Coordinates of C-alpha atoms and ligand atoms in Angstrom, one line a residue:
Chain A
M278 CA 0.0 0.0 0.0
N279 CA 2.3 2.7 -1.1
Q280 CA -0.1 4.8 -3.1
S281 CA -1.3 8.1 -1.6
P282 CA -3.5 7.7 1.4
L283 CA -7.3 8.1 1.2
I284 CA -7.2 10.7 3.8
S285 CA -4.5 12.3 6.0
L286 CA -4.9 14.3 9.1
N287 CA -2.1 16.9 9.5
G288 CA -1.6 18.5 12.8
I289 CA -5.2 18.5 13.8
T290 CA -5.8 20.5 17.0
K291 CA -9.2 21.2 18.4
S292 CA -9.9 23.4 21.4
F293 CA -13.4 24.3 22.5
S294 CA -14.5 27.7 23.8
N295 CA -14.4 26.5 27.4
G296 CA -10.7 25.8 27.1
T297 CA -10.9 22.0 26.7
V298 CA -8.2 20.8 24.3
A299 CA -10.0 17.8 22.8
L300 CA -7.3 17.0 20.3
R301 CA -3.7 18.1 20.1
D302 CA -1.6 17.8 17.0
M303 CA -3.2 14.7 15.7
A304 CA -1.6 13.2 12.6
M305 CA -2.8 10.1 10.8
D306 CA -2.9 8.6 7.4
V307 CA -5.6 6.1 6.3
Q308 CA -5.0 4.0 3.3
Q309 CA -7.8 3.0 0.9
G310 CA -9.2 -0.3 2.1
E311 CA -7.9 -0.1 5.7
F312 CA -9.8 -1.0 8.8
V313 CA -8.4 1.4 11.4
S314 CA -9.6 1.5 15.0
L315 CA -9.3 4.6 17.2
L316 CA -8.9 3.2 20.7
G317 CA -8.8 5.2 23.9
P318 CA -10.5 6.0 27.1
S319 CA -13.5 8.2 27.0
G320 CA -12.8 11.9 26.7
C321 CA -9.7 11.4 24.6
G322 CA -11.2 13.1 21.5
K323 CA -12.2 10.0 19.4
S324 CA -15.6 11.4 18.6
T325 CA -14.1 14.8 18.0
A326 CA -11.7 13.4 15.5
L327 CA -14.4 11.6 13.6
R328 CA -16.6 14.7 13.5
I329 CA -13.7 16.7 12.1
I330 CA -13.0 14.0 9.4
A331 CA -16.6 14.0 8.5
G332 CA -16.7 17.7 8.1
L333 CA -19.2 18.1 10.9
A334 CA -16.9 20.3 13.0
P335 CA -14.0 22.5 11.9
A336 CA -10.5 21.9 13.3
T337 CA -9.0 24.8 15.2
T338 CA -5.7 24.2 13.3
G339 CA -4.5 21.6 10.9
T340 CA -6.0 20.1 7.8
V341 CA -7.8 17.0 6.6
S342 CA -6.7 16.2 3.1
W343 CA -8.2 13.7 0.7
G344 CA -6.1 11.5 -1.5
D345 CA -7.9 12.4 -4.7
T346 CA -7.1 15.9 -5.9
S347 CA -10.4 16.6 -7.5
D348 CA -12.2 18.1 -4.6
S349 CA -9.8 18.3 -1.7
S350 CA -10.9 21.9 -0.9
V351 CA -14.3 20.8 0.3
A352 CA -14.6 19.1 3.7
D353 CA -18.1 17.8 3.6
S354 CA -20.6 15.5 2.0
S355 CA -19.0 15.6 -1.4
H356 CA -16.5 13.0 -0.1
D357 CA -19.0 10.2 0.3
V358 CA -18.5 9.8 3.9
S359 CA -21.0 7.8 6.0
F360 CA -21.3 8.0 9.8
V361 CA -22.7 5.4 12.2
F362 CA -23.4 6.7 15.7
Q363 CA -23.4 4.9 19.0
E364 CA -27.1 5.1 19.1
P365 CA -29.0 3.9 16.0
T366 CA -30.2 7.5 15.4
L367 CA -33.2 6.4 13.3
M368 CA -36.2 8.6 12.6
P369 CA -39.0 7.0 14.6
W370 CA -41.7 8.3 12.3
A371 CA -40.2 6.6 9.3
T372 CA -40.2 2.9 8.4
V373 CA -37.0 0.9 8.0
F374 CA -37.2 1.6 4.3
G375 CA -37.7 5.3 4.9
N376 CA -34.7 5.5 7.2
V377 CA -32.4 3.7 4.8
F378 CA -33.8 5.8 1.9
L379 CA -33.0 9.0 3.6
P380 CA -29.4 9.7 2.3
L381 CA -30.6 9.1 -1.3
K382 CA -33.8 11.2 -0.8
L383 CA -31.6 14.1 0.5
K384 CA -29.6 13.8 -2.7
G385 CA -32.7 14.2 -4.7
Q386 CA -33.5 10.6 -5.8
S387 CA -37.1 9.4 -6.1
K388 CA -38.3 6.5 -4.1
A389 CA -38.8 4.4 -7.1
A390 CA -35.3 5.1 -8.4
A391 CA -33.7 4.4 -5.0
R392 CA -35.7 1.3 -4.3
E393 CA -33.2 -1.2 -5.6
A394 CA -30.3 0.4 -3.8
V395 CA -32.2 0.5 -0.5
M396 CA -33.4 -3.1 -0.7
E397 CA -29.8 -4.2 -1.5
A398 CA -28.5 -2.3 1.5
L399 CA -31.2 -3.9 3.6
A400 CA -30.4 -7.4 2.2
L401 CA -26.7 -6.8 3.2
V402 CA -27.7 -6.5 6.8
G403 CA -30.3 -9.2 6.6
L404 CA -33.4 -7.0 7.1
E405 CA -35.1 -7.1 3.8
Q406 CA -38.3 -8.5 5.3
F407 CA -38.5 -5.6 7.7
E408 CA -38.7 -2.7 5.2
N409 CA -42.2 -1.7 6.4
S410 CA -41.5 -2.0 10.2
Y411 CA -41.1 1.0 12.4
P412 CA -37.9 1.4 14.5
R413 CA -39.7 0.8 17.8
E414 CA -40.8 -2.6 16.6
L415 CA -37.1 -3.7 16.3
S416 CA -34.6 -4.9 18.8
G417 CA -31.4 -2.9 19.6
G418 CA -29.3 -5.0 17.3
M419 CA -31.7 -4.8 14.4
K420 CA -31.9 -1.0 14.8
M421 CA -28.1 -0.9 14.6
R422 CA -28.3 -2.9 11.4
V423 CA -30.7 -0.4 9.9
S424 CA -28.3 2.3 10.9
I425 CA -25.5 0.4 9.1
A426 CA -27.7 -0.2 6.0
R427 CA -28.4 3.6 5.9
A428 CA -24.6 4.2 6.0
L429 CA -24.0 1.7 3.2
V430 CA -26.7 2.8 0.8
T431 CA -24.7 5.7 -0.6
R432 CA -21.7 3.3 -1.2
P433 CA -19.4 5.6 0.7
R434 CA -15.7 5.7 0.2
L435 CA -15.1 6.1 3.9
L436 CA -17.2 4.7 6.7
L437 CA -16.9 6.4 10.1
M438 CA -18.2 4.4 13.1
D439 CA -18.4 5.9 16.6
E440 CA -18.6 3.1 19.1
P441 CA -21.5 1.6 17.1
F442 CA -21.9 -1.5 19.1
A443 CA -21.1 -0.2 22.6
A444 CA -24.7 -0.2 23.7
L445 CA -25.4 -3.8 22.6
D446 CA -25.2 -7.0 24.5
E447 CA -22.1 -9.1 23.9
I448 CA -23.7 -11.8 21.8
T449 CA -25.3 -9.3 19.4
R450 CA -22.0 -7.4 19.3
F451 CA -20.0 -10.4 18.3
K452 CA -22.5 -11.2 15.6
L453 CA -22.4 -7.7 14.2
N454 CA -18.6 -7.6 14.4
N455 CA -18.5 -10.7 12.1
D456 CA -21.1 -9.3 9.7
L457 CA -19.2 -6.0 9.5
L458 CA -15.9 -7.7 8.8
E459 CA -17.6 -9.8 6.1
L460 CA -19.1 -6.7 4.4
W461 CA -15.8 -4.8 4.7
Q462 CA -13.9 -7.6 3.0
R463 CA -16.5 -8.0 0.3
F464 CA -16.6 -4.4 -0.7
N465 CA -13.1 -3.3 0.1
W466 CA -14.3 -0.3 2.1
T467 CA -12.2 2.0 4.2
V468 CA -13.4 2.1 7.8
I469 CA -12.4 4.2 10.8
F470 CA -13.9 2.5 13.8
V471 CA -14.0 4.2 17.2
T472 CA -14.1 1.9 20.3
H473 CA -13.0 1.8 23.9
S474 CA -12.7 -2.0 23.8
V475 CA -9.3 -3.4 23.3
F476 CA -10.8 -6.8 22.3
E477 CA -13.1 -5.3 19.7
S478 CA -10.3 -3.3 18.1
V479 CA -8.0 -6.2 17.9
Y480 CA -10.6 -8.5 16.5
L481 CA -11.7 -6.1 13.7
S482 CA -8.8 -4.0 12.6
N483 CA -5.7 -3.9 10.4
R484 CA -4.4 -1.1 12.5
I485 CA -5.0 0.4 15.9
V486 CA -4.4 4.0 16.7
V487 CA -4.1 4.3 20.5
M488 CA -5.1 7.6 22.0
A489 CA -4.8 9.3 25.4
A490 CA -6.8 12.0 27.0
R491 CA -6.1 15.5 28.4
P492 CA -5.1 16.6 25.9
G493 CA -6.4 14.1 23.4
R494 CA -3.5 12.8 21.4
V495 CA -2.2 9.8 19.5
V496 CA 0.2 7.8 21.6
D497 CA 0.7 4.6 19.5
D498 CA -0.1 3.2 16.1
M499 CA 0.0 -0.6 16.0
A500 CA -0.5 -3.0 13.1
V501 CA -2.6 -6.1 13.8
D502 CA -1.0 -8.6 11.3
A503 CA -3.4 -11.4 11.5
P504 CA -5.0 -12.6 8.3
Y505 CA -8.6 -12.2 7.3
P506 CA -11.1 -13.7 7.2
R507 CA -11.3 -13.8 11.0
D508 CA -14.0 -15.7 12.8
E509 CA -14.9 -16.8 16.3
S510 CA -11.8 -19.1 16.3
F511 CA -9.7 -16.0 16.0
R512 CA -11.0 -14.9 19.4
T513 CA -9.4 -17.9 21.1
S514 CA -6.1 -17.9 19.1
D515 CA -2.7 -17.1 20.6
I516 CA -2.1 -14.3 18.1
Y517 CA -5.3 -12.6 19.2
S518 CA -4.5 -12.7 22.9
Q519 CA -0.9 -11.6 22.2
H520 CA -2.2 -8.5 20.4
C521 CA -4.7 -7.8 23.1
R522 CA -1.9 -7.8 25.6
E523 CA 0.3 -5.5 23.6
V524 CA -2.5 -3.1 22.9
S525 CA -3.6 -3.1 26.5
A526 CA -0.1 -2.4 27.6
A527 CA 0.2 0.5 25.2
L528 CA -3.1 1.9 26.4
H529 CA -2.0 1.6 30.1
K530 CA 1.3 3.1 29.4
A531 CA -0.4 6.1 27.8
M532 CA -2.7 6.5 30.7
D533 CA 0.0 6.1 33.4
S534 CA 2.2 8.6 31.7
Y535 CA -0.4 11.3 32.3
Q536 CA 0.6 13.6 35.1
P537 CA -2.1 16.1 36.3
G538 CA -1.0 19.6 35.6
T539 CA 1.8 18.9 33.2
A540 CA 1.1 19.9 29.6
A541 CA 2.0 16.9 27.6
Chain B
M208 CA -42.4 -40.1 14.5
S209 CA -45.7 -40.7 16.2
Q210 CA -43.9 -40.8 19.5
I211 CA -42.4 -37.4 18.8
N212 CA -45.8 -36.1 17.9
T213 CA -47.3 -37.3 21.1
Q214 CA -44.4 -35.9 23.1
S215 CA -44.8 -32.4 21.6
G216 CA -48.5 -32.8 22.1
A217 CA -47.9 -33.5 25.7
A218 CA -45.6 -30.5 25.9
I219 CA -48.2 -28.3 24.5
A220 CA -50.8 -29.7 26.9
N221 CA -48.3 -29.1 29.7
D222 CA -47.9 -25.5 28.6
A223 CA -51.6 -25.1 28.6
V224 CA -51.8 -26.3 32.2
L225 CA -48.8 -24.1 33.1
I226 CA -50.6 -20.9 32.6
D227 CA -49.5 -18.4 35.3
P228 CA -52.5 -17.7 37.5
V229 CA -51.1 -14.3 38.4
E230 CA -50.9 -13.4 34.7
V231 CA -54.5 -14.7 34.1
A232 CA -55.7 -12.6 37.0
R233 CA -53.9 -9.6 35.6
A234 CA -55.4 -10.0 32.1
R235 CA -58.9 -10.4 33.6
A236 CA -58.4 -7.3 35.8
K237 CA -57.3 -5.4 32.7
R238 CA -60.4 -6.4 30.7
R239 CA -62.6 -5.5 33.7
D240 CA -60.9 -2.1 34.0
R241 CA -61.6 -1.4 30.3
V242 CA -65.3 -1.9 30.9
L243 CA -65.4 0.0 34.2
Q244 CA -63.6 2.9 32.6
W245 CA -66.8 3.6 30.7
L246 CA -69.3 2.1 33.0
L247 CA -68.4 3.9 36.2
P248 CA -68.6 7.5 34.9
L249 CA -72.0 6.6 33.2
I250 CA -73.4 5.2 36.5
I251 CA -72.2 8.3 38.4
F252 CA -73.7 10.5 35.7
A253 CA -77.0 8.7 35.9
I254 CA -77.1 8.9 39.7
A255 CA -76.3 12.6 39.5
I256 CA -79.2 13.3 37.1
F257 CA -81.5 11.2 39.2
L258 CA -80.6 13.1 42.4
W259 CA -80.9 16.4 40.5
D260 CA -84.4 15.4 39.4
Q261 CA -85.4 14.3 42.9
L262 CA -83.9 17.4 44.5
C263 CA -86.3 19.5 42.4
V264 CA -89.2 17.3 43.4
W265 CA -88.5 17.0 47.1
N266 CA -87.8 20.7 47.6
E267 CA -90.4 21.9 45.2
I268 CA -87.9 24.1 43.5
P269 CA -89.5 26.2 40.8
S270 CA -88.3 25.6 37.2
Y271 CA -87.1 29.2 36.8
I272 CA -84.5 28.4 39.6
L273 CA -83.6 24.9 38.9
P274 CA -85.4 23.1 36.0
R275 CA -85.8 19.3 36.2
P276 CA -83.5 17.4 33.7
G277 CA -86.5 16.3 31.7
L278 CA -87.6 19.9 31.2
V279 CA -84.1 20.8 30.0
W280 CA -84.2 18.1 27.5
N281 CA -87.7 19.1 26.3
T282 CA -86.5 22.7 26.0
L283 CA -83.5 21.5 24.0
V284 CA -85.9 19.8 21.6
T285 CA -88.5 22.6 21.4
D286 CA -86.0 25.4 21.1
W287 CA -83.7 23.4 18.8
G288 CA -84.3 25.8 15.9
L289 CA -82.9 28.8 17.9
L290 CA -80.3 26.8 19.8
S291 CA -78.9 25.0 16.8
F292 CA -78.5 28.3 15.0
S293 CA -76.6 29.7 17.9
L294 CA -74.6 26.5 18.2
L295 CA -73.5 26.8 14.6
N296 CA -72.4 30.3 15.2
T297 CA -70.3 29.3 18.2
L298 CA -68.8 26.4 16.3
K299 CA -68.0 28.6 13.4
I300 CA -66.0 31.0 15.6
T301 CA -64.4 28.1 17.5
F302 CA -63.1 26.2 14.4
L303 CA -62.2 29.3 12.4
S304 CA -60.1 30.6 15.3
L305 CA -58.6 27.2 15.9
A306 CA -57.6 27.0 12.2
L307 CA -56.1 30.5 12.4
A308 CA -54.3 29.5 15.6
I309 CA -52.8 26.5 13.9
G310 CA -51.8 28.5 10.9
G311 CA -50.4 31.4 13.0
G312 CA -48.8 29.2 15.7
V313 CA -47.1 26.8 13.3
G314 CA -46.2 29.5 10.9
L315 CA -44.6 31.7 13.6
A316 CA -42.8 28.7 15.1
V317 CA -41.3 27.8 11.8
L318 CA -40.3 31.5 11.4
F319 CA -38.6 31.3 14.8
T320 CA -36.5 28.3 13.9
V321 CA -35.5 29.9 10.6
S322 CA -34.3 33.0 12.4
R323 CA -33.3 33.1 16.1
R324 CA -33.4 36.9 15.8
V325 CA -37.1 36.9 14.9
E326 CA -37.7 34.6 17.8
M327 CA -35.9 36.9 20.2
S328 CA -37.8 39.9 18.9
L329 CA -41.3 38.4 18.8
F330 CA -41.6 35.7 21.5
P331 CA -41.9 38.2 24.4
F332 CA -44.9 39.7 22.7
A333 CA -46.5 36.3 22.3
I334 CA -46.1 35.8 26.1
I335 CA -47.5 39.2 26.9
L336 CA -50.5 38.4 24.7
Q337 CA -50.9 35.1 26.5
V338 CA -50.6 36.3 30.1
T339 CA -52.9 39.3 29.8
P340 CA -56.4 38.1 30.7
I341 CA -58.5 38.3 27.5
V342 CA -61.5 39.6 29.4
A343 CA -59.5 42.7 30.3
V344 CA -58.4 43.2 26.7
F345 CA -61.7 42.6 25.1
P346 CA -63.3 46.0 25.7
L347 CA -60.4 47.5 23.7
I348 CA -61.0 45.1 20.8
N349 CA -64.6 45.9 21.1
I350 CA -63.9 49.6 20.5
Y351 CA -61.4 49.2 17.7
V352 CA -62.9 46.3 15.7
D353 CA -66.3 46.9 14.2
D354 CA -67.2 43.6 12.6
Q355 CA -68.8 41.2 15.1
T356 CA -67.3 38.0 13.7
A357 CA -63.8 39.5 13.4
K358 CA -64.0 40.7 17.0
L359 CA -64.8 37.2 18.3
L360 CA -62.3 35.5 16.0
L361 CA -59.5 37.8 17.2
C362 CA -60.4 37.1 20.8
A363 CA -60.6 33.3 20.5
W364 CA -57.4 33.3 18.4
I365 CA -55.4 35.2 21.0
V366 CA -56.4 32.6 23.6
A367 CA -55.8 29.5 21.4
F368 CA -52.7 30.2 19.5
F369 CA -50.1 30.4 22.3
P370 CA -50.1 26.7 23.2
I371 CA -49.6 25.8 19.5
L372 CA -46.8 28.3 19.1
S373 CA -44.9 27.4 22.2
N374 CA -45.3 23.6 21.8
T375 CA -44.4 23.7 18.1
T376 CA -41.4 25.9 18.8
L377 CA -40.2 23.5 21.5
G378 CA -40.8 20.5 19.2
L379 CA -38.9 22.0 16.2
N380 CA -35.9 22.6 18.5
S381 CA -36.0 19.1 20.1
V382 CA -34.5 17.3 17.2
D383 CA -31.9 14.6 18.0
H384 CA -28.5 16.2 17.5
N385 CA -27.1 13.1 15.8
L386 CA -30.0 13.2 13.3
R387 CA -29.3 16.8 12.7
D388 CA -25.6 16.0 12.0
L389 CA -26.7 13.2 9.7
Y390 CA -28.8 15.6 7.6
R391 CA -25.8 18.0 7.4
L392 CA -23.5 15.1 6.4
Y393 CA -25.7 14.3 3.5
G394 CA -25.9 17.9 2.5
A395 CA -29.6 18.5 3.3
S396 CA -30.9 22.0 2.5
R397 CA -32.6 24.0 5.2
W398 CA -35.9 23.3 3.6
Q399 CA -35.3 19.5 3.6
T400 CA -34.2 19.6 7.2
L401 CA -37.4 21.5 8.1
W402 CA -39.7 19.3 6.1
H403 CA -38.3 15.9 6.6
L404 CA -36.8 16.2 10.1
Q405 CA -38.0 19.1 12.2
L406 CA -41.7 19.1 11.4
P407 CA -42.1 15.3 12.0
A408 CA -40.1 15.6 15.2
A409 CA -42.3 18.5 16.3
M410 CA -45.5 16.6 15.6
P411 CA -46.1 15.1 19.0
F412 CA -45.5 18.5 20.6
F413 CA -47.8 20.2 18.1
L414 CA -50.5 17.7 18.8
G415 CA -50.2 18.2 22.5
G416 CA -50.6 21.9 21.8
L417 CA -53.6 21.2 19.6
K418 CA -55.4 19.4 22.4
I419 CA -55.1 22.4 24.7
A420 CA -55.8 24.9 21.9
G421 CA -59.0 23.1 20.9
G422 CA -60.5 23.6 24.3
L423 CA -59.2 27.1 24.6
A424 CA -60.7 28.1 21.2
L425 CA -64.1 27.2 22.5
I426 CA -63.5 29.0 25.8
G427 CA -62.3 32.0 23.8
A428 CA -65.3 32.0 21.5
V429 CA -67.7 31.8 24.5
V430 CA -65.9 34.4 26.7
A431 CA -65.6 36.8 23.8
E432 CA -69.3 36.6 23.1
F433 CA -70.1 37.1 26.8
V434 CA -68.3 40.3 26.8
A435 CA -69.5 41.4 23.4
G436 CA -73.0 40.1 24.1
A437 CA -73.4 42.5 27.0
A438 CA -72.6 45.3 24.6
G439 CA -74.6 44.4 21.5
Q440 CA -76.4 42.0 19.4
S441 CA -74.8 38.6 19.0
S442 CA -75.9 35.2 18.0
G443 CA -73.8 32.4 19.6
L444 CA -74.7 30.2 22.5
A445 CA -73.2 32.6 25.0
S446 CA -75.8 35.3 24.1
R447 CA -78.5 32.6 24.5
I448 CA -77.3 32.1 28.0
I449 CA -77.2 35.8 28.8
E450 CA -80.6 36.4 27.3
A451 CA -82.1 33.4 29.1
G452 CA -80.6 34.7 32.3
Y453 CA -82.3 38.0 31.9
R454 CA -85.6 36.4 31.2
L455 CA -85.3 33.9 34.1
N456 CA -85.6 31.2 31.4
A457 CA -83.5 28.6 33.3
P458 CA -84.5 25.6 31.2
R459 CA -83.1 27.3 28.0
L460 CA -80.0 28.4 30.0
F461 CA -79.3 24.9 31.0
A462 CA -79.9 23.6 27.5
A463 CA -77.4 26.1 26.0
L464 CA -74.9 25.2 28.7
L465 CA -75.4 21.5 27.9
L466 CA -74.6 22.2 24.2
I467 CA -71.4 24.1 25.0
S468 CA -70.3 21.4 27.3
V469 CA -71.0 18.6 24.8
T470 CA -69.1 20.7 22.2
G471 CA -66.1 20.9 24.4
I472 CA -66.1 17.2 25.1
L473 CA -66.4 16.4 21.4
I474 CA -63.5 18.7 20.6
F475 CA -61.4 17.0 23.2
F476 CA -62.2 13.6 21.8
A477 CA -61.6 14.7 18.2
T478 CA -58.2 16.2 18.9
S479 CA -57.3 13.1 21.0
L480 CA -58.3 10.9 18.1
I481 CA -56.4 12.9 15.6
S482 CA -53.3 12.7 17.8
H483 CA -53.7 9.0 18.3
L484 CA -54.2 8.3 14.6
I485 CA -51.1 10.3 13.6
L486 CA -48.8 9.0 16.4
R487 CA -49.9 5.4 16.9
K488 CA -47.4 3.9 14.5
W489 CA -44.3 5.4 15.9
H490 CA -44.6 7.4 19.1
E491 CA -43.9 6.1 22.6
S492 CA -47.0 7.8 23.9
A493 CA -49.2 5.7 21.7
L494 CA -47.5 2.5 22.7
K495 CA -49.4 -0.2 24.6
R496 CA -47.2 -2.0 27.0
E497 CA -47.8 -5.6 27.6
I498 CA -46.5 -5.8 31.2
Ligands
ADP45 N1 -18.9 20.8 22.2 C1 -18.0 20.7 23.2 N2 -17.7 21.7 24.0 C2 -16.8 21.6 25.0 N3 -16.1 20.4 25.2 C3 -16.3 19.4 24.4 C4 -17.3 19.4 23.4 N4 -17.3 18.2 22.8 C5 -16.4 17.5 23.4 N5 -15.8 18.2 24.4 C6 -14.7 17.7 25.3 O1 -13.7 17.2 24.4 C7 -13.1 16.1 25.0 C8 -13.1 15.0 24.0 O2 -14.5 14.6 23.7 P1 -14.9 13.4 22.8 O3 -14.3 13.6 21.4 O4 -16.4 13.2 22.8 O5 -14.2 12.1 23.5 P2 -14.4 10.6 23.3 O6 -15.3 10.4 22.1 O7 -13.1 10.0 23.1 O8 -15.0 10.1 24.5 C9 -13.9 15.7 26.2 O9 -13.2 16.2 27.3 C10 -15.2 16.5 26.1 O10 -15.7 16.9 27.3
MG46 MG1 -17.3 9.5 22.0

């Protein structure tokens, strides 16, 4: 992978008006097709970083640049970014179909024209029979699947996921992890996945970017060189537990190194 | 094969026996409650009417002080021509002012979300309009507005529009932040965000306001006519009540009162039904819980 990265963050700093420095001098390249996890304790600026990448919030200093030169000046929707939040974030008044249709509707497509794409996205997450259900009729895991289908329907070049499975029970989370990996491999997406779970980050990613808080910063960048496809047997393998130990150690080192009052 | 069948049959039979008696009792209590919910008020109502009737008989109260229920009913039937004409007038003012309150309240609320500055400038005046008792303001309206219908409409509108305005404004601003971000991410225009996100999100709030405004529009229409009726000619139910009061025609007074009250009840049921029909598919308030 020595072509130019899909996106690069260069010296991103974000401070809020109340003086919180959510991110300091963050630099990171993400290659086309990578599955990168941002791992860190809560408050270390993971969500802030995703919002800046998505163009939902401006950086105080620094730039986000996109690999292709055509539209590198614009930092928003033109980059085909999709976002999956921790909560399913569905519109309760719309059916499953309506929710997945939303991104295409906002881009001006008619329902008839979008139908095929919406049903395909629903099929990818295994919910095609539920197109007419309302969100409140679905379980937490199913709502999250709808949310993922909505993110997929635009065929984004970059999928940003902010602790998408954190609120789910473990069994559902494992299932969705596997489904996500399968889709990722099939479509060669680029994913930036925020999590505070060491295990989840090791299971899913090519690469783990470890972050620390106060101020939010990148402290380590580790490759997970285990082959895909990964399945449940990977969770019990030696290489998996070895990576978990390493990542845990890096995370703890970063947290221990923090001294109150010293500017890092 | 047959063995498996009998086994599963036995299992089903077992399940049938294993019905939780507490759950059965609970289900029965729920069915009973549903009936009682209607039956109890009806019984109390019937007793009250009976006592009212007997009170008149026992104490030999003359009908110009307290008419017997039967007499009120007969008056309602014999005076129906006059009363129904008045009822229509009151209904006209009520529904027109409610429609204007919906248009004005929702329109203004949308304007407020489009521009914070407009909200800052105008919202205080909406509050002033709301907190000043309409009865105190009405004599002024009476002087400045000539047309009788316009007068009453204005008065009823002032009373009814505030709950719609304040509820809808609150609703338009209570959109989930992540959903708002999602709309931004996909490049939604302000119009798309308003139409597809904010207005649906505001719907439960608006409908809550509508339920209050429906009752208030009727109150506004009746109060306005009371104040106006004292001053001049007027044709709604309130003026029938005033007129009947002057003439000591208590049966007609009661009949008119009955009509106003029934109108209020019907408006309440109608707005509740509209609210239920719109929200039943998706909103928590319309959700029936099993346990
Ligand atoms: N809008 C905001 N205003 C002020 N501080 C904020 C805002 N958003 C986030 N922060 C602060 O920035 C830091 C990083 O937040 P966030 O990116 O949400 O962390 P994470 O997602 O890693 O838990 C936190 O200390 C948080 O309190
Ligand atoms: Mg976060």
